[in-house]
């Protein structure tokens, strides 16, 4: 379950738009050029999580 949650969260963080049920308040509009399937590997998801863990505490609280 933790692996699935990591993949979902990393994929959502990587997408810089809102599309369908995925809504980002910092990117509220959909971007037609990004209307394609994406694939995230576990390695890439771990790299994203690692990069977020090095953010300053203020930024981490905004993410949570």
Short mmCIF file of N, CA and C in Angstrom, two decimals:
data_model
loop_
_atom_site.label_atom_id
_atom_site.label_comp_id
_atom_site.label_asym_id
_atom_site.label_seq_id
_atom_site.Cartn_x
_atom_site.Cartn_y
_atom_site.Cartn_z
N UNK A 1 0.82 -1.18 0.00
CA UNK A 1 0.00 0.00 0.00
C UNK A 1 0.87 1.26 0.00
N UNK A 2 1.96 1.22 0.74
CA UNK A 2 2.83 2.39 0.80
C UNK A 2 3.46 2.67 -0.57
N UNK A 3 3.80 1.62 -1.29
CA UNK A 3 4.38 1.80 -2.63
C UNK A 3 3.37 2.43 -3.57
N UNK A 4 2.13 1.96 -3.51
CA UNK A 4 1.07 2.54 -4.35
C UNK A 4 0.85 4.00 -4.01
N UNK A 5 0.82 4.30 -2.72
CA UNK A 5 0.62 5.69 -2.29
C UNK A 5 1.77 6.58 -2.77
N UNK A 6 2.99 6.08 -2.69
CA UNK A 6 4.15 6.85 -3.17
C UNK A 6 4.04 7.12 -4.65
N UNK A 7 3.67 6.13 -5.44
CA UNK A 7 3.54 6.31 -6.89
C UNK A 7 2.44 7.32 -7.23
N UNK A 8 1.31 7.23 -6.56
CA UNK A 8 0.20 8.16 -6.82
C UNK A 8 0.60 9.58 -6.45
N UNK A 9 1.20 9.75 -5.27
CA UNK A 9 1.58 11.09 -4.81
C UNK A 9 2.67 11.70 -5.70
N UNK A 10 3.65 10.91 -6.08
CA UNK A 10 4.73 11.42 -6.94
C UNK A 10 4.20 11.78 -8.32
N UNK A 11 3.30 10.98 -8.84
CA UNK A 11 2.71 11.29 -10.15
C UNK A 11 1.88 12.56 -10.09
N UNK A 12 1.11 12.72 -9.02
CA UNK A 12 0.30 13.93 -8.86
C UNK A 12 1.19 15.16 -8.71
N UNK A 13 2.27 15.03 -7.98
CA UNK A 13 3.18 16.16 -7.78
C UNK A 13 3.84 16.56 -9.10
N UNK A 14 4.15 15.57 -9.92
CA UNK A 14 4.85 15.84 -11.18
C UNK A 14 3.97 16.51 -12.22
N UNK A 15 2.67 16.26 -12.18
CA UNK A 15 1.77 16.83 -13.19
C UNK A 15 1.48 18.28 -12.84
N UNK A 16 1.84 19.18 -13.72
CA UNK A 16 1.70 20.62 -13.48
C UNK A 16 0.43 21.17 -14.12
N UNK A 17 -0.68 20.51 -13.86
CA UNK A 17 -1.97 20.96 -14.38
C UNK A 17 -3.08 20.27 -13.59
N UNK A 18 -4.29 20.73 -13.77
CA UNK A 18 -5.47 20.07 -13.23
C UNK A 18 -6.15 19.34 -14.37
N UNK A 19 -6.52 18.10 -14.14
CA UNK A 19 -7.17 17.32 -15.19
C UNK A 19 -8.07 16.28 -14.53
N UNK A 20 -9.32 16.27 -14.90
CA UNK A 20 -10.26 15.29 -14.36
C UNK A 20 -10.40 15.42 -12.86
N UNK A 21 -10.22 14.31 -12.15
CA UNK A 21 -10.35 14.31 -10.69
C UNK A 21 -9.10 14.85 -10.00
N UNK A 22 -8.05 15.07 -10.76
CA UNK A 22 -6.80 15.59 -10.19
C UNK A 22 -6.83 17.11 -10.27
N UNK A 23 -6.91 17.77 -9.11
CA UNK A 23 -6.96 19.23 -9.08
C UNK A 23 -5.81 19.77 -8.28
N UNK A 24 -5.12 20.74 -8.83
CA UNK A 24 -4.03 21.43 -8.13
C UNK A 24 -4.39 22.89 -8.04
N UNK A 25 -4.44 23.43 -6.83
CA UNK A 25 -4.78 24.83 -6.66
C UNK A 25 -3.70 25.76 -7.22
N UNK A 26 -2.45 25.27 -7.30
CA UNK A 26 -1.39 26.10 -7.85
C UNK A 26 -1.32 26.03 -9.37
N UNK A 27 -2.03 25.09 -9.97
CA UNK A 27 -2.14 24.97 -11.43
C UNK A 27 -3.59 24.59 -11.75
N UNK A 28 -4.55 25.53 -11.63
CA UNK A 28 -5.97 25.18 -11.72
C UNK A 28 -6.48 24.84 -13.12
N UNK A 29 -5.80 25.27 -14.17
CA UNK A 29 -6.31 25.03 -15.52
C UNK A 29 -5.66 23.80 -16.14
N UNK A 30 -6.42 23.14 -17.02
CA UNK A 30 -5.82 22.02 -17.74
C UNK A 30 -4.97 22.58 -18.89
N UNK A 31 -3.99 21.81 -19.30
CA UNK A 31 -3.07 22.20 -20.36
C UNK A 31 -3.25 21.18 -21.49
N UNK A 32 -3.93 21.56 -22.57
CA UNK A 32 -4.21 20.60 -23.65
C UNK A 32 -2.97 19.89 -24.17
N UNK A 33 -1.83 20.55 -24.19
CA UNK A 33 -0.60 19.92 -24.69
C UNK A 33 -0.16 18.76 -23.80
N UNK A 34 -0.62 18.73 -22.55
CA UNK A 34 -0.24 17.65 -21.64
C UNK A 34 -1.28 16.54 -21.59
N UNK A 35 -2.22 16.54 -22.49
CA UNK A 35 -3.29 15.54 -22.50
C UNK A 35 -2.76 14.23 -23.08
N UNK A 36 -1.91 13.58 -22.31
CA UNK A 36 -1.36 12.30 -22.72
C UNK A 36 -1.10 11.45 -21.48
N UNK A 37 -1.03 10.17 -21.68
CA UNK A 37 -0.74 9.28 -20.56
C UNK A 37 0.71 9.45 -20.14
N UNK A 38 0.92 9.34 -18.85
CA UNK A 38 2.27 9.40 -18.33
C UNK A 38 2.54 8.14 -17.52
N UNK A 39 3.79 7.85 -17.31
CA UNK A 39 4.16 6.67 -16.54
C UNK A 39 5.27 7.05 -15.58
N UNK A 40 5.12 6.66 -14.33
CA UNK A 40 6.12 6.95 -13.31
C UNK A 40 6.68 5.64 -12.78
N UNK A 41 7.99 5.53 -12.78
CA UNK A 41 8.62 4.33 -12.23
C UNK A 41 8.82 4.51 -10.73
N UNK A 42 9.03 3.42 -10.05
CA UNK A 42 9.27 3.49 -8.61
C UNK A 42 10.56 4.26 -8.33
N UNK A 43 11.56 4.09 -9.16
CA UNK A 43 12.81 4.83 -8.99
C UNK A 43 12.56 6.33 -9.10
N UNK A 44 11.80 6.74 -10.11
CA UNK A 44 11.49 8.16 -10.28
C UNK A 44 10.67 8.68 -9.11
N UNK A 45 9.73 7.90 -8.62
CA UNK A 45 8.91 8.31 -7.48
C UNK A 45 9.77 8.51 -6.24
N UNK A 46 10.72 7.62 -6.04
CA UNK A 46 11.62 7.76 -4.88
C UNK A 46 12.49 9.01 -5.02
N UNK A 47 12.93 9.31 -6.23
CA UNK A 47 13.73 10.52 -6.45
C UNK A 47 12.91 11.78 -6.16
N UNK A 48 11.65 11.78 -6.57
CA UNK A 48 10.76 12.92 -6.29
C UNK A 48 10.58 13.08 -4.79
N UNK A 49 10.32 11.98 -4.10
CA UNK A 49 10.13 12.03 -2.64
C UNK A 49 11.40 12.53 -1.96
N UNK A 50 12.55 12.07 -2.42
CA UNK A 50 13.82 12.52 -1.83
C UNK A 50 14.03 14.01 -2.05
N UNK A 51 13.69 14.50 -3.24
CA UNK A 51 13.87 15.93 -3.51
C UNK A 51 12.94 16.77 -2.64
N UNK A 52 11.76 16.26 -2.33
CA UNK A 52 10.82 17.00 -1.49
C UNK A 52 11.23 16.97 -0.03
N UNK A 53 11.92 15.92 0.39
CA UNK A 53 12.32 15.84 1.79
C UNK A 53 13.44 16.82 2.12
N UNK A 54 14.10 17.35 1.10
CA UNK A 54 15.18 18.31 1.33
C UNK A 54 14.70 19.76 1.30
N UNK A 55 13.39 19.98 1.15
CA UNK A 55 12.84 21.33 1.17
C UNK A 55 12.91 21.92 2.58
N UNK A 56 12.95 23.23 2.69
CA UNK A 56 12.92 23.86 4.02
C UNK A 56 11.62 23.51 4.74
N UNK A 57 11.59 23.51 6.08
CA UNK A 57 10.40 23.14 6.84
C UNK A 57 9.15 23.92 6.44
N UNK A 58 9.26 25.19 6.11
CA UNK A 58 8.09 25.99 5.71
C UNK A 58 7.47 25.40 4.46
N UNK A 59 8.28 25.06 3.47
CA UNK A 59 7.76 24.49 2.23
C UNK A 59 7.15 23.12 2.51
N UNK A 60 7.76 22.33 3.38
CA UNK A 60 7.21 21.01 3.70
C UNK A 60 5.83 21.13 4.33
N UNK A 61 5.63 22.14 5.19
CA UNK A 61 4.32 22.30 5.82
C UNK A 61 3.26 22.72 4.80
N UNK A 62 3.68 23.42 3.74
CA UNK A 62 2.73 23.82 2.70
C UNK A 62 2.31 22.62 1.88
N UNK A 63 3.19 21.63 1.73
CA UNK A 63 2.90 20.44 0.94
C UNK A 63 1.94 19.54 1.70
N UNK A 64 2.12 19.42 3.00
CA UNK A 64 1.33 18.49 3.81
C UNK A 64 -0.11 18.85 3.90
#
